[in-house]
Coordinates of C-alpha atoms in Angstrom, one line a residue:
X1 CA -25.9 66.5 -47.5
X2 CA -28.6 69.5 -46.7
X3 CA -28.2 72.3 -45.0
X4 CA -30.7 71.8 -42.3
X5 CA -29.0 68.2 -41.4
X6 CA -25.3 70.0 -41.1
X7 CA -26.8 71.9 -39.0
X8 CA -28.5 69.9 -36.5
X9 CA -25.1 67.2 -36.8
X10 CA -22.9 70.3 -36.3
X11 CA -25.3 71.5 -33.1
X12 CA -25.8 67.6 -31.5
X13 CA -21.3 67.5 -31.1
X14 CA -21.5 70.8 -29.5
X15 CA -23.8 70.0 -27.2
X16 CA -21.4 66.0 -26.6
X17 CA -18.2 68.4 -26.6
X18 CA -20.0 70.6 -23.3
X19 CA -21.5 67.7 -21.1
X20 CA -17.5 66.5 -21.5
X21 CA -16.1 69.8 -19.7
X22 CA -15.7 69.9 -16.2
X23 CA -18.5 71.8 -13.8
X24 CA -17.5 74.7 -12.7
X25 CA -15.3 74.6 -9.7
X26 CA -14.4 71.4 -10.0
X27 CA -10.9 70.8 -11.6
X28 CA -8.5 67.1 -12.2
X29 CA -5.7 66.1 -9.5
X30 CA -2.8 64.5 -10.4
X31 CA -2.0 61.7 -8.4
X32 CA 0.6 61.5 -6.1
X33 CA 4.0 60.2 -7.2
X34 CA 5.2 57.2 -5.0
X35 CA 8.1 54.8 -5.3
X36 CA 7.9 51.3 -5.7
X37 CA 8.3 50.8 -1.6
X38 CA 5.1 53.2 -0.9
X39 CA 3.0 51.5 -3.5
X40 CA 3.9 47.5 -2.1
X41 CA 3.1 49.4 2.3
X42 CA -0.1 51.0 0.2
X43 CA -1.7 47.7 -1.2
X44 CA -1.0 46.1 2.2
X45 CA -2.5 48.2 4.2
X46 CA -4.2 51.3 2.5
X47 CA -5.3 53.8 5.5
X48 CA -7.6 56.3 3.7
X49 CA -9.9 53.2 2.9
X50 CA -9.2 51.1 6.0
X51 CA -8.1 48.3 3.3
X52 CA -5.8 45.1 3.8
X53 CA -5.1 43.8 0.5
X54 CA -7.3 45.7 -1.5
X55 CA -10.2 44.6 0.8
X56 CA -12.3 45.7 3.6
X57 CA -12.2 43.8 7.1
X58 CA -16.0 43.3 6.5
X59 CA -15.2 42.1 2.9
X60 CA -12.7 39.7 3.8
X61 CA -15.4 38.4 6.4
X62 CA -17.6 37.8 4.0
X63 CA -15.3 35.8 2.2
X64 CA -13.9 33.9 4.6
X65 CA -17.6 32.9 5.7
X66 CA -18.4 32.2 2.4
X67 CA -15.0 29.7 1.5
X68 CA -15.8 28.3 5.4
X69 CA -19.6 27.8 4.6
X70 CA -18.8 25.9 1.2
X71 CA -15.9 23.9 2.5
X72 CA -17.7 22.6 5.0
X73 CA -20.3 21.2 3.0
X74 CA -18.3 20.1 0.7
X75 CA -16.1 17.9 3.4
X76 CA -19.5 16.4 4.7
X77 CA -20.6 15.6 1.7
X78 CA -17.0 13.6 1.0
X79 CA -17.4 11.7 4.5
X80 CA -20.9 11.0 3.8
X81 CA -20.4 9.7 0.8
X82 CA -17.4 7.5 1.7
X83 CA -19.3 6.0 4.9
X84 CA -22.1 4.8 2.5
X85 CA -20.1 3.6 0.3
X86 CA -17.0 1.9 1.9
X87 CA -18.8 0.6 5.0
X88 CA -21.7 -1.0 5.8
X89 CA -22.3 0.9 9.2
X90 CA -25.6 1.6 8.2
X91 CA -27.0 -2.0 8.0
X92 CA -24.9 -2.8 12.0
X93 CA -22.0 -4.0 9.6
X94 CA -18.2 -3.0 9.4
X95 CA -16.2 -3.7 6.8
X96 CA -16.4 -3.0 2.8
X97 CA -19.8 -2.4 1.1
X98 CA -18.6 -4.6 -1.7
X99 CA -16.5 -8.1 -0.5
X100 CA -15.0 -10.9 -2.7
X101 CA -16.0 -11.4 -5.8
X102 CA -18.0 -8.3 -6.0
X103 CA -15.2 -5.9 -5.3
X104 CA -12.6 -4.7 -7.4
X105 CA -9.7 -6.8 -5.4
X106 CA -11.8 -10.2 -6.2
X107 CA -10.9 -13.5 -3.9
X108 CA -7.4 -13.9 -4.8
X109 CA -4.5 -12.5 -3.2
X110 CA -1.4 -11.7 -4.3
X111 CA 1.6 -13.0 -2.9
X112 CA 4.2 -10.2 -1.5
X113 CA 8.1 -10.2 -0.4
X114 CA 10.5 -8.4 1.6
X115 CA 13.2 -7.4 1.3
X116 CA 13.1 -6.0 -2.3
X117 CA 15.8 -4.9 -4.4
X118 CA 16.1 -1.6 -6.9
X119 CA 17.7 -3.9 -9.2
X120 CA 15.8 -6.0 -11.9
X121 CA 16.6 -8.2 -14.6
X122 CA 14.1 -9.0 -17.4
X123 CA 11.6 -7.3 -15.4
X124 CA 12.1 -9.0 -11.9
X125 CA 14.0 -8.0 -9.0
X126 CA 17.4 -9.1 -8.1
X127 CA 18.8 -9.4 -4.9
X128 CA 22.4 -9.8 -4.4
X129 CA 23.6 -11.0 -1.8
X130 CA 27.8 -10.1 -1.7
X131 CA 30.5 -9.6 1.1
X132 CA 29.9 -5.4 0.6
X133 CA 28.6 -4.4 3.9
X134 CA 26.6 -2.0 2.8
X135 CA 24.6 -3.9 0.1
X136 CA 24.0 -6.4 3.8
X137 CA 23.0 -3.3 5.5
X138 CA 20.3 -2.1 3.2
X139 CA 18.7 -5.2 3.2
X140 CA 18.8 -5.6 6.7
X141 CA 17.6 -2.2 7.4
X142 CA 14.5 -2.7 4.7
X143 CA 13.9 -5.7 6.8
X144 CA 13.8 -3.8 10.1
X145 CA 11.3 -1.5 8.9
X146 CA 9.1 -3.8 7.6
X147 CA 9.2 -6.1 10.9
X148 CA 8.8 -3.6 13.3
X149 CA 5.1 -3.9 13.7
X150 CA 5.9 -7.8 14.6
X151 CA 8.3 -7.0 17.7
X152 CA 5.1 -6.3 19.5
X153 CA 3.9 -9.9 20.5
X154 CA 1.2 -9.1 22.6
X155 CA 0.4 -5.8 21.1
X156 CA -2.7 -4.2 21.1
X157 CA -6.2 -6.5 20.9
X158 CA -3.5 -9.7 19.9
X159 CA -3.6 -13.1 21.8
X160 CA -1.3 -15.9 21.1
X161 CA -3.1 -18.7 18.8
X162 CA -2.2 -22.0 17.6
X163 CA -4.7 -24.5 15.8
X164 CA -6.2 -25.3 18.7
X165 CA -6.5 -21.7 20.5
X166 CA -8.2 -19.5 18.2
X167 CA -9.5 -16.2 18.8
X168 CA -13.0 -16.3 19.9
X169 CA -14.4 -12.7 18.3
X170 CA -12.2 -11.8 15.4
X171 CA -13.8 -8.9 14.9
X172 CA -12.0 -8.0 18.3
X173 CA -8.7 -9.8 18.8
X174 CA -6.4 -11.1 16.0
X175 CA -3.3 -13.8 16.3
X176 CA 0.3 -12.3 17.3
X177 CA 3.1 -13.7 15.1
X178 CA 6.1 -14.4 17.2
X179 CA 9.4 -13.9 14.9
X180 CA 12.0 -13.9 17.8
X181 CA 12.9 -17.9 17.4
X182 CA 13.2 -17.6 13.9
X183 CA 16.5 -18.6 13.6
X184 CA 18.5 -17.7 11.6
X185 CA 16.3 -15.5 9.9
X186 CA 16.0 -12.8 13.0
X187 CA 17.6 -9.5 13.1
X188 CA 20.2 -10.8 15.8
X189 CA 21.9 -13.3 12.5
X190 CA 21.4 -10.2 10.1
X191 CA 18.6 -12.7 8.0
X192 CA 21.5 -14.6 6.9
X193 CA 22.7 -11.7 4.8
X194 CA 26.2 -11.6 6.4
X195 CA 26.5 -15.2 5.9
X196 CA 25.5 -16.1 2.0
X197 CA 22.3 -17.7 3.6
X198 CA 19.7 -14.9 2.8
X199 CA 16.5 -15.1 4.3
X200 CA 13.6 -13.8 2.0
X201 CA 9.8 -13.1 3.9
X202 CA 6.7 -14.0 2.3
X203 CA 3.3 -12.2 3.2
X204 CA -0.2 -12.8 1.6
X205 CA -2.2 -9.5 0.8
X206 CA -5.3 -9.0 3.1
X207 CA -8.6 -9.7 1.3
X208 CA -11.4 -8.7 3.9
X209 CA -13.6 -11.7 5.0
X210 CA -11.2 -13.9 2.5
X211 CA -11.5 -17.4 4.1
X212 CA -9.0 -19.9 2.8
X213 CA -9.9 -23.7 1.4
X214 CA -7.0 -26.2 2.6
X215 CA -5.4 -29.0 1.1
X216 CA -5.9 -30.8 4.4
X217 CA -6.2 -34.2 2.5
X218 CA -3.3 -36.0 0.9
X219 CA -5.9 -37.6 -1.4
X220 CA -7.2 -34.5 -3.0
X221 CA -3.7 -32.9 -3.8
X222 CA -3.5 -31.3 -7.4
X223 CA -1.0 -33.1 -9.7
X224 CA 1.0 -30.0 -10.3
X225 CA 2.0 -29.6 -6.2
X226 CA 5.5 -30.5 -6.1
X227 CA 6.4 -33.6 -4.7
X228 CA 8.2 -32.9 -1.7
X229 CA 4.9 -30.7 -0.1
X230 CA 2.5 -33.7 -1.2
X231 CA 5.0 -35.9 1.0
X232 CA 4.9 -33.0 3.7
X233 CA 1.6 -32.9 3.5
X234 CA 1.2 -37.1 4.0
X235 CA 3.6 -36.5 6.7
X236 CA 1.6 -34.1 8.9
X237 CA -1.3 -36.0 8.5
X238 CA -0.2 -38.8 9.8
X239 CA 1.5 -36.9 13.0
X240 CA -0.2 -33.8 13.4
X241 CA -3.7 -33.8 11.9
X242 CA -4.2 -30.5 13.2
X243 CA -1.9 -28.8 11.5
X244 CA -3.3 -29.5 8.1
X245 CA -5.5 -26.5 7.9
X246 CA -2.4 -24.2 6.5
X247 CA -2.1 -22.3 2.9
X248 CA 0.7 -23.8 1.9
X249 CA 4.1 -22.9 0.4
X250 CA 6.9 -23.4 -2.3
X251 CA 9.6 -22.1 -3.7
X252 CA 11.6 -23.7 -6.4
X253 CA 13.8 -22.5 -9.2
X254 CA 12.2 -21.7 -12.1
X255 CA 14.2 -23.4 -14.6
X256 CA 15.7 -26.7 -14.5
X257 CA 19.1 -25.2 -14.0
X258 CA 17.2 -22.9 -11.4
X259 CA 16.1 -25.8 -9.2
X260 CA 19.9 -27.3 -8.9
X261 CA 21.5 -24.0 -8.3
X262 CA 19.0 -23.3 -5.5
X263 CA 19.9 -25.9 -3.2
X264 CA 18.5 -26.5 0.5
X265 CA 15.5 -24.4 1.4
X266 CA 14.1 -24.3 5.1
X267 CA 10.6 -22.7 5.6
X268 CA 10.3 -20.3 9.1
X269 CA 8.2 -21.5 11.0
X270 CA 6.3 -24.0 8.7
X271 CA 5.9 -24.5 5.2
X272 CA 2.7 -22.2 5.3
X273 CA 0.0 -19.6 6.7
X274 CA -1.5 -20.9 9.4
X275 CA -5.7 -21.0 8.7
X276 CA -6.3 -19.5 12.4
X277 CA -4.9 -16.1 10.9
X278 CA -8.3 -16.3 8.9
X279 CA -10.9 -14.2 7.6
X280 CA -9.3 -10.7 7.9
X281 CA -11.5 -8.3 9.5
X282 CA -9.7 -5.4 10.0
X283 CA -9.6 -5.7 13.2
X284 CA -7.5 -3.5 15.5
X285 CA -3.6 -4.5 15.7
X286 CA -4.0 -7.0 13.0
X287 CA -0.5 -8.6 11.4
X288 CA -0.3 -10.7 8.8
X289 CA 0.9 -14.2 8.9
X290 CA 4.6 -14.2 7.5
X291 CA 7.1 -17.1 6.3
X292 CA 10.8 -16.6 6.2
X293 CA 12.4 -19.1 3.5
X294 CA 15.8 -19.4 4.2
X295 CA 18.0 -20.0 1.4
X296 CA 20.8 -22.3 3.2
X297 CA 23.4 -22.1 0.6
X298 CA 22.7 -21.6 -2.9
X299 CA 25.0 -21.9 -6.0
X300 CA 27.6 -18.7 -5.7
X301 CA 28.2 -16.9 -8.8
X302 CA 24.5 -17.5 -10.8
X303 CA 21.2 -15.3 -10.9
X304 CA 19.2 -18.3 -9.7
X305 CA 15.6 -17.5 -10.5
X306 CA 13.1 -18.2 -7.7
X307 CA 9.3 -18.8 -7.9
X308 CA 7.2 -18.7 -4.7
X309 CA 3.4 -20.2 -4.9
X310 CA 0.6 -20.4 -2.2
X311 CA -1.3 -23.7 -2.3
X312 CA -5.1 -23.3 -1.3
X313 CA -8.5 -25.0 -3.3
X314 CA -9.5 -21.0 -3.6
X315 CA -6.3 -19.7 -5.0
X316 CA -6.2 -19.3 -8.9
X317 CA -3.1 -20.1 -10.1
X318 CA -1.6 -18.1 -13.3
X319 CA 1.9 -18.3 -14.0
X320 CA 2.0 -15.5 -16.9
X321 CA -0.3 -13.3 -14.4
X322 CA 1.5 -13.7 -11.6
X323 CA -1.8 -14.8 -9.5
X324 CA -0.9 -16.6 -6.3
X325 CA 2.9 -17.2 -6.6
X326 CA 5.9 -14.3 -6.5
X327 CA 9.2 -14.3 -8.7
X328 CA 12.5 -12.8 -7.9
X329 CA 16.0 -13.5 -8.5
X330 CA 18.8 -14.5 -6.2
X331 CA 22.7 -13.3 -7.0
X332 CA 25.0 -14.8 -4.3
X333 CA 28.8 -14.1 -4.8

């Protein structure tokens, strides 16, 4: 390397070295040592700078204009987006923008029961019925719970219906459902739990706008329907026409050695859902139609496996699936 390039390299660190030096007067202050207590009051609330939490007042303000600002939009853009969506408001319509077949649900509802049981066997629930009181007890609280909403008969926009009294805006008033003569399947007989005579309630899922196709003829009945409800069904027609417009119901045993261990079944209050309870509109203070099928006095001693089935022209049947029918299992000691 030449002489003249040392020279200039040696002169250009110098210079780097001095602009690195303090200005006169000025000097470097250590900082002040603080324990662990004055550091935690200091980055609460720092005095010299006026800060909370490392910030400004006037910062924070910012921020919390800016979060309040963006949050805001953000919510309206959520309720905007589920008005336009799951209503129909905008066209003077309530109810889902998508109904029936074009929604996710579809047109067939799924059969539900109370009460249920933690216990299962291949897959299905098992209720035992036994002398313990406290197995009686949780089934008569779950039971309690889930009728609650039905102790108010004439609850709010609900009228009292029968096939000939029907609401006349559904869209305002729904049908009560009156479960206080529903013996012995009321609170008052412990639904038959403290007497080996268990009481199991069936409830079809809500399907808005869902409007049920009857079996109001005994000579269009499907050869699968049991016997007994196509000779129910001749029955009613003959005495009370009227009542034919029902979704009807069965439970049987599964199995041949189901259906004799099962013995006597009584449906509460008839062997169906009443068609006035139909379509669902969600309107205000609507109940579902329910039907409590009282076991009377089934085999002791066997898991007796039950199927319930809903009987409508509408309803798809699928016994693998599951569609329109329920399964459980009955265990009475």
């Amino acid at each position: 390397m030449s002489a003249p390039v040392c020279k200039r390299r040696f002169e250009n660190e110098k210079n780097g070295a001095d602009k690195m030096q303090p200005a006169a007067g000025m000097h470097f202050v250590k900082p002040e040592d603080q324990t662990a207590c004055e550091k935690i009051g200091e980055f609460i609330y720092d005095p010299k700078k006026g800060a909370i939490l490392t910030r400004t007042p006037s910062s924070w303000a910012k921020i919390f204009l800016f979060y309040l600002i963006f949050y805001s939009c953000l919510a309206g853009m959520a309720v905007s987006l589920m008005y336009i969506f799951l209503t129909n408001n905008i066209y003077g319509k309530v109810g889902p923008c998508w109904e029936l077949s074009e929604s996710r649900i579809g047109t067939n509802p799924g059969l539900g029961y109370r009460p249920m049981s933690h216990r299962t066997v291949d897959h299905f629930s098992l209720l035992i019925v036994d002398t313990k009181f406290r197995t009686q007890l949780r089934y008569i609280k779950q039971l309690d719970e889930f009728l609650k909403p039905y102790n108010n008969l004439l609850g709010q926009h609900r009228q009292i219906c029968d096939h000939e009294r029907v609401p006349q805006n559904r869209s305002l008033t729904s049908c009560s459902v009156d479960i206080s003569q529903w013996d012995p399947c009321t609170a008052q007989h412990g639904y038959g739990y403290n007497q080996s005579a268990p009481c199991v309630f069936l409830k079809l899922n809500r399907i808005f706008n869902w409007v049920p196709e009857f079996y109001n003829s005994s000579d269009e009945l499907p050869e699968d329907m049991p016997k007994d409800l196509k000779e129910h069904i001749t029955k009613v027609s003959n005495t009370e026409h009227e009542k034919l417009n029902m979704i009807w119901i069965t439970c049987e045993g599964e199995m041949p050695d189901d259906k004799e261990h099962i013995g006597k079944i009584k449906y509460i209050p008839d062997q169906g859902f009443p068609g006035y309870y139909y379509p669902f509109l969600n309107t205000t203070g609507y109940l579902s139609p329910l039907v409590a099928v009282h076991f009377v006095r089934p085999q002791t001693g066997v898991i007796i496996k039950v199927e319930c089935r809903v009987w409508a022209k509408n309803l798809l049947y699928d016994r693998r699936e599951l569609t329109a029918s329920v399964k459980f299992q009955l265990f009475v000691e």
